[in-house]
Coordinates of C-alpha atoms and ligand atoms in Angstrom, one line a residue:
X1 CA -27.7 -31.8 2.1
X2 CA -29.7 -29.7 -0.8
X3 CA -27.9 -27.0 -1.9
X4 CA -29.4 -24.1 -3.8
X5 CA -27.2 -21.2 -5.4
X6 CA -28.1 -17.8 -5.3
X7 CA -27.5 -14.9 -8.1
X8 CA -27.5 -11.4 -8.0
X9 CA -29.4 -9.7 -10.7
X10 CA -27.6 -7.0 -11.8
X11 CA -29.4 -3.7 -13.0
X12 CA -28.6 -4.4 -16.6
X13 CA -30.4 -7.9 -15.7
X14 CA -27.4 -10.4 -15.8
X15 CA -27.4 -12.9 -13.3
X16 CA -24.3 -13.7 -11.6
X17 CA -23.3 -15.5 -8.1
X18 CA -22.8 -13.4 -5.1
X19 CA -19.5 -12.7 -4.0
X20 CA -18.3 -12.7 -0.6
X21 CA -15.0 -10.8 0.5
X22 CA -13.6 -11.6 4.3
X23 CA -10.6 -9.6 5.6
X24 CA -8.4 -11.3 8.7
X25 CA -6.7 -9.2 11.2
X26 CA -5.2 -10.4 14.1
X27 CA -4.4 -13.6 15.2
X28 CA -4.0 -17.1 13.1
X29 CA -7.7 -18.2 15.1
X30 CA -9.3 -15.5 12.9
X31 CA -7.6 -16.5 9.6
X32 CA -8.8 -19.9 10.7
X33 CA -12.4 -18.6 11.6
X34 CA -12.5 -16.6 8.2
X35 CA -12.2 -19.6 6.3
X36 CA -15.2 -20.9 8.1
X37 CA -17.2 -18.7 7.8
X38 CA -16.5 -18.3 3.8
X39 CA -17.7 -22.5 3.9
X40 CA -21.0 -21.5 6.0
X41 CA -21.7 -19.1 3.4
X42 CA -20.5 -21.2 0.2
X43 CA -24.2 -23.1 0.6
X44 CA -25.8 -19.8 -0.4
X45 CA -24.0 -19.3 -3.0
X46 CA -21.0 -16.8 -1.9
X47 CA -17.8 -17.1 -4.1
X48 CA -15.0 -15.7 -2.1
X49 CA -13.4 -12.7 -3.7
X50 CA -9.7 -11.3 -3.1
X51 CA -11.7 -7.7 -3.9
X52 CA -13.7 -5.8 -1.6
X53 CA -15.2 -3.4 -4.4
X54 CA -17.2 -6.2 -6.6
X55 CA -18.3 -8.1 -3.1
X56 CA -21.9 -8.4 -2.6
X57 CA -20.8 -8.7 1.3
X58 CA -17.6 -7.9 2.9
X59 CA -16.8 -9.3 6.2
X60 CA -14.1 -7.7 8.6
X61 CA -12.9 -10.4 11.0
X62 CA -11.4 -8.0 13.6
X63 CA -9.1 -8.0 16.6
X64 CA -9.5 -6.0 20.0
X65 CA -5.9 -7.0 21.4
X66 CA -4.3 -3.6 21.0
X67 CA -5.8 -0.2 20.4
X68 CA -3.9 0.1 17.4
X69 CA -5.8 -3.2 16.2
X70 CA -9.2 -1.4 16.7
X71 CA -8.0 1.6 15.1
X72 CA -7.2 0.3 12.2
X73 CA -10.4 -1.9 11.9
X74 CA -12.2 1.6 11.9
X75 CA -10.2 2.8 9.1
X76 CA -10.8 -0.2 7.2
X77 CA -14.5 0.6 7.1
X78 CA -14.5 3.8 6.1
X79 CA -12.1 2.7 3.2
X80 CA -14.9 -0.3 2.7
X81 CA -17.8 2.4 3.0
X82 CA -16.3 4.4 -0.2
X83 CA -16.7 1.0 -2.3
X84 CA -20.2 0.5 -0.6
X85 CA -21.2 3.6 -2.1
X86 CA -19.6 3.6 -5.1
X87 CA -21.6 0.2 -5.5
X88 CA -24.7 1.3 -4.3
X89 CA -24.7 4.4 -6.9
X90 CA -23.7 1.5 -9.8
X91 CA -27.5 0.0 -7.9
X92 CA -25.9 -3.0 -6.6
X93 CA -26.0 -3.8 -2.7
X94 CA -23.4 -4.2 -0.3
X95 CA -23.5 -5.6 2.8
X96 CA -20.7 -5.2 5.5
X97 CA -20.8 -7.1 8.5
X98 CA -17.8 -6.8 11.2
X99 CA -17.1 -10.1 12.8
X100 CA -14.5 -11.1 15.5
X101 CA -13.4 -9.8 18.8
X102 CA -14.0 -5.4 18.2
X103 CA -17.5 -6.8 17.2
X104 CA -18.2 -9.0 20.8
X105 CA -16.4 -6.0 22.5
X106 CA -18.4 -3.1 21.2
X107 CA -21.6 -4.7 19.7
X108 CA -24.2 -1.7 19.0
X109 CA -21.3 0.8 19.3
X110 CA -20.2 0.2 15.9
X111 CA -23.4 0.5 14.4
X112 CA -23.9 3.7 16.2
X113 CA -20.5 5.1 15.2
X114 CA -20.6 4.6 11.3
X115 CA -24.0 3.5 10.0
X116 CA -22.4 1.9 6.9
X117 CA -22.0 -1.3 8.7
X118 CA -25.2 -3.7 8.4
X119 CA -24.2 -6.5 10.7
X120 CA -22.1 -7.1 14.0
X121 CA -21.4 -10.8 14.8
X122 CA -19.4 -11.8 17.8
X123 CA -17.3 -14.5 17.3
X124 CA -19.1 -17.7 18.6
X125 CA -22.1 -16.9 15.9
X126 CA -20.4 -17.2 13.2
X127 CA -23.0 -20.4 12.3
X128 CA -25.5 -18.0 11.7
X129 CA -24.4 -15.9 9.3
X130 CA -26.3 -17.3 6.0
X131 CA -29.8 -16.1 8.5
X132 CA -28.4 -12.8 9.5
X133 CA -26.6 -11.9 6.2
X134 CA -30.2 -12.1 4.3
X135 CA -31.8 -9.8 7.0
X136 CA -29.5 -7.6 6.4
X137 CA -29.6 -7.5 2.8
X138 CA -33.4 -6.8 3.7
X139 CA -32.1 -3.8 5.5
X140 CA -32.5 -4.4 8.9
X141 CA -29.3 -3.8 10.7
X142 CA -28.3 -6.8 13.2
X143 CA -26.4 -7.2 16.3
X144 CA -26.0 -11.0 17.0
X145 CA -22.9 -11.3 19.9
X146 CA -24.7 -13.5 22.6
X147 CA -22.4 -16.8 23.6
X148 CA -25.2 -19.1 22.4
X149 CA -25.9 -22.6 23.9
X150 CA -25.4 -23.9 20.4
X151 CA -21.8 -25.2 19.4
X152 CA -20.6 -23.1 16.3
X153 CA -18.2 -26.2 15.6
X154 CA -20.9 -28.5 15.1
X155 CA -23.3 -26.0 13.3
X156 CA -20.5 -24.5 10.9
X157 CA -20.5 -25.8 6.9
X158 CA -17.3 -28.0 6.3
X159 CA -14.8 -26.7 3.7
X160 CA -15.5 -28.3 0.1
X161 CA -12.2 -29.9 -1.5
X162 CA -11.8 -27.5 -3.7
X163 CA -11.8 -24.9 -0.8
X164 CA -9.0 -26.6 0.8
X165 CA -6.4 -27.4 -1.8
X166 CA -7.3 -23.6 -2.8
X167 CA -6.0 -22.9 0.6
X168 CA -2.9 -24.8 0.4
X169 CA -0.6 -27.4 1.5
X170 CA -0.6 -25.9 5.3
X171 CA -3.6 -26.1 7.7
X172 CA -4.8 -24.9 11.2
X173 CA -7.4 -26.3 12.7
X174 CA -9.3 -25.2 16.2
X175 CA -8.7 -27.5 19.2
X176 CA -9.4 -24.9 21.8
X177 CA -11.3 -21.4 22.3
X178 CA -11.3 -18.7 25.1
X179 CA -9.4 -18.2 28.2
X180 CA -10.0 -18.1 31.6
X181 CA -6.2 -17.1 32.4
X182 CA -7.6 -13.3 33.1
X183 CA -3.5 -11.7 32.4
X184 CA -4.6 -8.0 33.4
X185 CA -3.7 -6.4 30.0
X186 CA -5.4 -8.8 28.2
X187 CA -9.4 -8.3 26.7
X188 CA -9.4 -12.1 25.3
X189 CA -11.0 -14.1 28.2
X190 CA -13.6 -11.1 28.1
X191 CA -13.8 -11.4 23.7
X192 CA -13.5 -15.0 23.5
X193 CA -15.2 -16.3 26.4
X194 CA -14.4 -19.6 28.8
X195 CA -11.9 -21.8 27.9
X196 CA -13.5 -24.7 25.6
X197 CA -11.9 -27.9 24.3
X198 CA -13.0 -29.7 21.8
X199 CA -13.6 -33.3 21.6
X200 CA -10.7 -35.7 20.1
X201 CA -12.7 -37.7 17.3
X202 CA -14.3 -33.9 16.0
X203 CA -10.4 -32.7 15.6
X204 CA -9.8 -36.2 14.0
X205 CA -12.3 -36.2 11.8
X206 CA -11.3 -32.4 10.8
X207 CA -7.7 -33.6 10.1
X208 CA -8.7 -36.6 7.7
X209 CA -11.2 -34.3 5.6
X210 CA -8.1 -31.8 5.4
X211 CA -5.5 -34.7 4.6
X212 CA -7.7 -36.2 2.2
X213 CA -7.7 -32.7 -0.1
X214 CA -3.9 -32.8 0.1
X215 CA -3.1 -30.8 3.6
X216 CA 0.3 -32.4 4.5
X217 CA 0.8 -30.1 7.6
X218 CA -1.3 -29.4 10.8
X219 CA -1.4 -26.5 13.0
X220 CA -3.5 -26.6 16.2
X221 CA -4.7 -23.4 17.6
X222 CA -5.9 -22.1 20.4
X223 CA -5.6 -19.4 23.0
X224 CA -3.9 -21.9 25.3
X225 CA -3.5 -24.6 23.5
X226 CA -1.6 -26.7 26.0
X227 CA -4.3 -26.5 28.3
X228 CA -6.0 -29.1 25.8
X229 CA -8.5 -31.4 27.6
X230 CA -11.0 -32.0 24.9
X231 CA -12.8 -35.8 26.0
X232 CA -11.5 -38.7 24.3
X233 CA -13.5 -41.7 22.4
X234 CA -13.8 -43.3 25.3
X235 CA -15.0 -40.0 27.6
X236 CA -12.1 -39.2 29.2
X237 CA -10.2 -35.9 28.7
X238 CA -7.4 -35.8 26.5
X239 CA -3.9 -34.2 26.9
X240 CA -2.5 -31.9 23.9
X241 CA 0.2 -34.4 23.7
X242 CA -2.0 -37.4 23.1
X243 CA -4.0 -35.8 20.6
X244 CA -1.3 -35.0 18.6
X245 CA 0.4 -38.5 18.7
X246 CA -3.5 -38.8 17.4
X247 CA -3.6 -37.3 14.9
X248 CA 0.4 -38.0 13.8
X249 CA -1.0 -41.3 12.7
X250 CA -3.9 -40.0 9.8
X251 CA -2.5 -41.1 6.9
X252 CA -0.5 -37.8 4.9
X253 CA -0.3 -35.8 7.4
X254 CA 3.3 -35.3 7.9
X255 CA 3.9 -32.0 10.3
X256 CA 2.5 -31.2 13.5
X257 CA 2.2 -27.9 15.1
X258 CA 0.7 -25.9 18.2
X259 CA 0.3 -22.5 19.6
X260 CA -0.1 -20.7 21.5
X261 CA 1.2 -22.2 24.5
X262 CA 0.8 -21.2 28.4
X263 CA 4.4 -21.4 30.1
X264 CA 2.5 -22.0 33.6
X265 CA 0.8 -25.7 31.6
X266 CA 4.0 -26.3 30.1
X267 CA 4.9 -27.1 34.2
X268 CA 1.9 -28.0 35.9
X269 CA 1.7 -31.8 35.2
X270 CA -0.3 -31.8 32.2
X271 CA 2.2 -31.1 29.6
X272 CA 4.6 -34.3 30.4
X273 CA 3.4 -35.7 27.7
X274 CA 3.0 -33.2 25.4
X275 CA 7.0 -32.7 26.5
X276 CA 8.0 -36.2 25.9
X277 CA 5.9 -36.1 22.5
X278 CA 8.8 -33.6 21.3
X279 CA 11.4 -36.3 21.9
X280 CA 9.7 -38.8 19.8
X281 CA 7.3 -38.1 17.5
X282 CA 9.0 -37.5 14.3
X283 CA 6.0 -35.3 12.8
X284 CA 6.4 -32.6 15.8
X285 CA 8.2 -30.0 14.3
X286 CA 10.8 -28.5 16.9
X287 CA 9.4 -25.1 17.2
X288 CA 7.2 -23.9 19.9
X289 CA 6.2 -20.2 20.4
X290 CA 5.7 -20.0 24.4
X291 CA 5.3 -16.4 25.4
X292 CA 7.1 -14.9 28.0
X293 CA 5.9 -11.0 28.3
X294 CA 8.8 -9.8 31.1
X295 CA 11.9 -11.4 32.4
X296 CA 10.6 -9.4 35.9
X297 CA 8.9 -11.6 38.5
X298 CA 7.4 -8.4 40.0
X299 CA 5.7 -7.8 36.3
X300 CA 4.9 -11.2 35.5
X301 CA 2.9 -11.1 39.3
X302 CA 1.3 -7.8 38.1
X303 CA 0.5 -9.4 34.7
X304 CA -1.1 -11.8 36.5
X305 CA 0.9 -14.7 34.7
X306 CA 0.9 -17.3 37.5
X307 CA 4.5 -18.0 36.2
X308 CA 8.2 -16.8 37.4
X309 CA 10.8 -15.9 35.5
X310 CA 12.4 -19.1 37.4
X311 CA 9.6 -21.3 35.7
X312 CA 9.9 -19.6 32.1
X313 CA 13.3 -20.9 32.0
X314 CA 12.6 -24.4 33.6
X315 CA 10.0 -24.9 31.0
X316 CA 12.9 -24.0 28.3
X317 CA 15.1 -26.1 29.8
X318 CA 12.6 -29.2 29.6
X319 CA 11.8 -29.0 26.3
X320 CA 15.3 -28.7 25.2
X321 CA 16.1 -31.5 27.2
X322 CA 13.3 -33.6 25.2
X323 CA 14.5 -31.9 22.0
X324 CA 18.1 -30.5 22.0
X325 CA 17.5 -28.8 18.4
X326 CA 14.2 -27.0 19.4
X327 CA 13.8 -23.4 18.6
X328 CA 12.0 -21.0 20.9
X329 CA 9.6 -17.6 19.7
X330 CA 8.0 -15.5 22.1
X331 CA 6.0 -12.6 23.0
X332 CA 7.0 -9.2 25.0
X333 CA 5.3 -6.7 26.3
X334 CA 7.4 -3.5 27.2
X335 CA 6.1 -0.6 29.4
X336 CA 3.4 -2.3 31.7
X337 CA 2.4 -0.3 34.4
X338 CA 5.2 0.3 37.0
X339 CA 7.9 -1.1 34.9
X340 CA 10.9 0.3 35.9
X341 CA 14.5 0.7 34.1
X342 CA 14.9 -2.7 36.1
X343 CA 12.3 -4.9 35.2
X344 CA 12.7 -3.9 31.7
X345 CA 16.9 -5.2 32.0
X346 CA 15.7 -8.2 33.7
X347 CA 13.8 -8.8 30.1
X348 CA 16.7 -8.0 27.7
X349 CA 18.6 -10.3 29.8
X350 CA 15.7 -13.1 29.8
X351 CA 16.3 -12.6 25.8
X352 CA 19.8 -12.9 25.7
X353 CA 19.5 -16.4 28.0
X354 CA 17.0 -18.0 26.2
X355 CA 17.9 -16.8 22.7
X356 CA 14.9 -16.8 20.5
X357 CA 14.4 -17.8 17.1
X358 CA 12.0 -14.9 16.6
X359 CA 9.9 -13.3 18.8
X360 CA 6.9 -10.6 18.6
X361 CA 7.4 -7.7 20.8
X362 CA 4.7 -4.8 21.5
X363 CA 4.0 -2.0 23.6
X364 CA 1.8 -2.2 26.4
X365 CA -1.9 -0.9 25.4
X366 CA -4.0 -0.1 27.4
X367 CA -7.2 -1.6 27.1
X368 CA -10.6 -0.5 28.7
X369 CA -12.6 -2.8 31.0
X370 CA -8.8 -4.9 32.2
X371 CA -7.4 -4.5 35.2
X372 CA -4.5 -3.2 33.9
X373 CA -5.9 -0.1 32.7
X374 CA -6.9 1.4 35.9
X375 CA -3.6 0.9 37.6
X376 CA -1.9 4.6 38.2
X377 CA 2.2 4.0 37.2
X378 CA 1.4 4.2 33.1
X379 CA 4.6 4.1 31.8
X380 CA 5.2 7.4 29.1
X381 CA 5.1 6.6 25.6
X382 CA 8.3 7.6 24.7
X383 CA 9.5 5.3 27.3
X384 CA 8.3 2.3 26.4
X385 CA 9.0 2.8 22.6
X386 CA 13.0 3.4 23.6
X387 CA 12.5 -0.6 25.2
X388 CA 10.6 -1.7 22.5
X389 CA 13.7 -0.7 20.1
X390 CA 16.2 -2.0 22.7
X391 CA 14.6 -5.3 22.8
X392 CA 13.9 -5.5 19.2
X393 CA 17.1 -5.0 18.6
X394 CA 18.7 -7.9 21.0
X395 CA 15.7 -9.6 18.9
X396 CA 16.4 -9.2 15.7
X397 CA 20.2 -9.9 16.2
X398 CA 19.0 -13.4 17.5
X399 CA 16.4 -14.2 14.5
X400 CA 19.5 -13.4 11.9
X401 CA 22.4 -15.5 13.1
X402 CA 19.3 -18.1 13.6
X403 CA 18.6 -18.0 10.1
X404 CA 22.2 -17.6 9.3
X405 CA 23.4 -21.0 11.2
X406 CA 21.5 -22.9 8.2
X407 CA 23.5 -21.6 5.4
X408 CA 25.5 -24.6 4.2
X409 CA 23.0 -27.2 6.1
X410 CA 20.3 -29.6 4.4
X411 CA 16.6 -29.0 5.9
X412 CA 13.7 -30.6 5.2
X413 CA 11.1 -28.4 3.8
X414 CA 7.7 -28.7 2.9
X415 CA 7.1 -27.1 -0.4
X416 CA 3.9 -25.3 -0.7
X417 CA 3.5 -23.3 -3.9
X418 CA 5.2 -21.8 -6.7
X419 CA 7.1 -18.6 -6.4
X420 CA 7.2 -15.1 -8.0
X421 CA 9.9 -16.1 -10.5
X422 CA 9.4 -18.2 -13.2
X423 CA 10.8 -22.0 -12.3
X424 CA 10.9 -20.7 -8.4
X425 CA 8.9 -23.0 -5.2
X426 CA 8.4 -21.1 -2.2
X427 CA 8.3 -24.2 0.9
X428 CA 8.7 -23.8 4.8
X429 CA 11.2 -25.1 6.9
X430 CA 10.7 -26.9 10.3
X431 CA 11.0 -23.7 12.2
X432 CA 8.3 -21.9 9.5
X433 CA 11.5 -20.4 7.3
X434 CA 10.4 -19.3 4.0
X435 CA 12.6 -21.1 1.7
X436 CA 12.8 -20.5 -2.0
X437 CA 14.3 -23.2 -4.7
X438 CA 14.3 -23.9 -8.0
X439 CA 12.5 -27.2 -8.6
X440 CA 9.5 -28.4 -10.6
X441 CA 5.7 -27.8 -9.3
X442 CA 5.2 -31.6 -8.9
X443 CA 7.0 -31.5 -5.8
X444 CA 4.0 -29.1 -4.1
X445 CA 3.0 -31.0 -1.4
X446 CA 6.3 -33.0 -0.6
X447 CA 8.8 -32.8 1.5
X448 CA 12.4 -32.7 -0.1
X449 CA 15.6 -32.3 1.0
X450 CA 17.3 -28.7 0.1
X451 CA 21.0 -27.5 0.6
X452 CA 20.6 -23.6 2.1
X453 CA 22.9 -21.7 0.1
X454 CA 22.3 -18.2 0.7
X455 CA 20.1 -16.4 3.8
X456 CA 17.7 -13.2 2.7
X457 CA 16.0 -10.8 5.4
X458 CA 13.5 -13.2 5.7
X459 CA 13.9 -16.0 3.6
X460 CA 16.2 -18.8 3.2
X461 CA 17.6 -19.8 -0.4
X462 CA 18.2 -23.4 -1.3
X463 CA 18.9 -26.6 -4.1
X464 CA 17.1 -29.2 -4.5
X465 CA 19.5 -32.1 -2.9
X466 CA 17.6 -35.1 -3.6
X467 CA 14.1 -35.9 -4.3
X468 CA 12.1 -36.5 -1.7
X469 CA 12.0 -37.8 1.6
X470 CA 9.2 -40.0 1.8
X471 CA 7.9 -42.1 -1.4
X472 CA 4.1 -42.2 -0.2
X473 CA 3.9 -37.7 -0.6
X474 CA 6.1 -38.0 -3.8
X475 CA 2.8 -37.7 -6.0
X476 CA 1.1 -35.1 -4.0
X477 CA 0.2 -31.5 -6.1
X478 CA 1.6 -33.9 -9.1
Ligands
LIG1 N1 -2.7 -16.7 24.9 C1 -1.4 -16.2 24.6 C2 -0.5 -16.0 25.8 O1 -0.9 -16.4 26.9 O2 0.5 -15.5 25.7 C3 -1.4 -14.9 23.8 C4 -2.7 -14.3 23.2 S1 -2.7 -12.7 22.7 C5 -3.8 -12.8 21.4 C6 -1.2 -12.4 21.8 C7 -0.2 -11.4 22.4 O3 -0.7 -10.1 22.4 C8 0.1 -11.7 23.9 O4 1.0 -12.7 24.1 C9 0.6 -10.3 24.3 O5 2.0 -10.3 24.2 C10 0.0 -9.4 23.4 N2 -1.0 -8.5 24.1 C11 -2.2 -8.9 24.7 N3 -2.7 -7.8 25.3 C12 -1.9 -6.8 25.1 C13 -2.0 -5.4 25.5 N4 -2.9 -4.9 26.2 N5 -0.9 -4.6 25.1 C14 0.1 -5.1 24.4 N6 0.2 -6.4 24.0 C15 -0.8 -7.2 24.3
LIG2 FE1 -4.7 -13.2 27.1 FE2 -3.3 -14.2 29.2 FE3 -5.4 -15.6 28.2 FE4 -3.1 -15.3 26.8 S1 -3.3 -16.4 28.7 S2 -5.2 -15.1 26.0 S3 -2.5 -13.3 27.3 S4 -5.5 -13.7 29.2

């Protein structure tokens, strides 16, 4: 492929390449679809910078899940908007475009509300951007959030090897889009669109290029990622569990991950596998993040879950049975309509049974357009923030003596980059702890073996306790 490189000219006349800023919120699919859209746009030139106020184009990659989410994307832009014309008045351009799912919910509204933006792209166009980012640096202002028949997979640039070991040791990669679940809080099957797989050998492929720059571990994402069923070589669809006994054989990779998970696909049949893979595939790492949102089979029914509280816990008790040292994190959402004093205990107590590793835990918001949102029994505010403290608080009590069971035990961790003291690595444990150690910056890459000797709020301390485990990652980051 020909690639050109643009520069700016400044007023003074200097030439210099055009920068390109993208901010995440949200979810780990739009740190994932950030980073792809910083390679679609690497062909024209765009060097990624950590500073909004010297871009040539910031990009807001935004979520819709919670009005709070929303709010604070609109608060980002008029922060963004200062730099814009504090730019403009230095006669340099900026372009801001808002990408992800406030951009496929409220399109033209956007552009209506605060003219600063230049560009709304909904997040299945994000192949398009190096077109629509030069017509808008002509001035026209663009709205581009049609599902297109075109696959963005197949149309977006691939990261360059510098881009990924710039990125790390640590990887997601997209098996699976959208939703077609329809829970009635939720906006994403209406953001995201129909639940797409995609095919085995395109993941495979995705993996090698990543494992070739040094990526060691994988995670798979996806709304519902267990509801994989992307076709195989040979045609056939493909269960999440064979894909990742897949992709456990491409040479360096050495963890496997997946979220988020479905409890109702954890039970339906086509998880067996993915169930047995946890017993015996070494590179699985024994944490899954399954969300729950109430212990209350009247809720769950409301929710629109297709799951009981019954079948939450069989699930649990499955995968444990595959895996006896698995750790489980969820999500909980307090105060959806009609939740009584009840169906709120029969959550604490769903908590206490399971005993989480970690779990996220939010307030119900009400978002326009769900079902949800037109039911009558709101629950008050006040309400649901005194269950959101109740449960975080059963929660948090779990997530410390979790990390405190380790202290005096040897994990494996995959150490991924240096730390803020001098001499310090900062690596991940197989249940994503942060653990700090003192070792040498060789070892970035590999997996080692550290004694925990001390447990932080959320961070595990550690020694080195011998090299490393596996001789073939012993060179990696050397
Ligand atoms: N697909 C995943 C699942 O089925 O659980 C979750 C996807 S969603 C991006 C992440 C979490 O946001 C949900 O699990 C839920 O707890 C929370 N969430 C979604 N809509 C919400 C709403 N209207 N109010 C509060 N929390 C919400
Ligand atoms: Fe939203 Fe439910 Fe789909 Fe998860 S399964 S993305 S919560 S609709």
């Amino acid at each position: 492929m020909t690639s050109y490189t643009y520069y700016v000219i400044d007023r003074d006349g200097m030439n210099r390449p055009r920068k390109v800023h993208v901010k995440s919120f949200g979810c780990q699919m739009n740190v994932y679809d950030s980073h792809r859209m910083a390679d679609t746009l690497a062909p024209d030139g765009y060097v990624e910078t950590a500073h909004p106020a010297e871009a040539d184009l910031v990009i807001l990659n935004t979520c819709h899940i919670r009005e709070k989410a929303v709010d604070k994307v609109y608060s980002e832009i008029g922060r963004i908007r200062e730099m814009k014309d504090a730019a403009e008045a230095e006669g340099r351009r900026m372009v801001i475009a808002v990408a992800g799912c406030v951009a496929q919910a409220e399109g033209q509204e956007i552009i209506r509300r605060t003219d600063s933006v230049d560009l709304v792209v909904g997040s299945q166009n994000y192949h398009r951007l190096p077109g629509l980012v030069a017509r808008a640096r002509d001035g026209e202002k663009i709205v581009d959030t049609e599902f297109p028949l075109e696959d963005k997979f197949d149309a977006l640039a691939q990261p360059s090897p510098q881009a990924i070991a710039k990125r790390g040791v640590s990887s997601f990669v997209t098996v699976q889009e959208g939703c077609d679940k329809f829970c009635t809080f939720c906006v994403v099957p209406y953001t995201r669109g129909a639940e797409v797989s995609r095919p085995v050998v395109k993941i495979v492929a995705d993996v090698e290029r990543l494992a070739a720059s040094g990526v060691r571990e994988i995670s798979l994402i996806g709304q519902n990622v267990n509801a994989y069923h992307g076709l195989g070589p040979d045609g056939a669809p493909q269960t999440l569990g064979q894909l990742l006994r897949r992709l456990s054989d491409v040479p360096g990779i050495a963890r496997l991950r997946y979220m988020t998970s479905h409890p109702r696909d954890m039970l339906n049949g086509m998880c067996d596998d993915l169930i047995a893979a946890h017993g015996d595939l070494p590179a699985l790492m024994p944490y899954v993040h399954l969300p729950v949102q109430s212990g209350s089979d009247r809720i769950l029914a409301a929710m629109n879950r297709k799951h009981t509280r019954k079948e939450y816990l069989e699930a649990i008790a499955r995968l444990r049975a595959a895996r006896p040292d698995l750790a489980f994190t969820s999500d909980f959402i307090v105060g959806f309509p009609g939740e009584t004093e009840e169906d709120f205990r029969g959550t604490l107590a769903l908590a206490e049974e399971v005993n989480f590793a970690m779990a996220y835990t939010f307030m119900y918001s009400t978002r326009p357009g769900t079902p949800a949102a037109a039911l009558e029994d709101q629950v008050p505010e006040t309400e649901k923030s005194e269950r959101l403290q109740r449960l975080q608080a059963v929660i948090t009590r779990q997530w410390r003596a979790f990390n405190a069971s380790f202290v005096g035990q040897t994990m494996d961790i995959l150490v991924e980059k240096p730390g803020k003291l001098a001499g310090q690595l900062v690596g991940r444990s197989p249940y994503l702890q942060s653990v700090h150690l003192m070792a040498q910056p060789a070892l970035i890459g590999s997996i080692v073996k550290v004694a925990i000797t001390d447990v932080g709020t959320n961070t595990l301390f550690g020694a080195l306790a011998e090299t490393t485990r596996a001789p073939a990652l012993a060179t990696v980051g050397a």
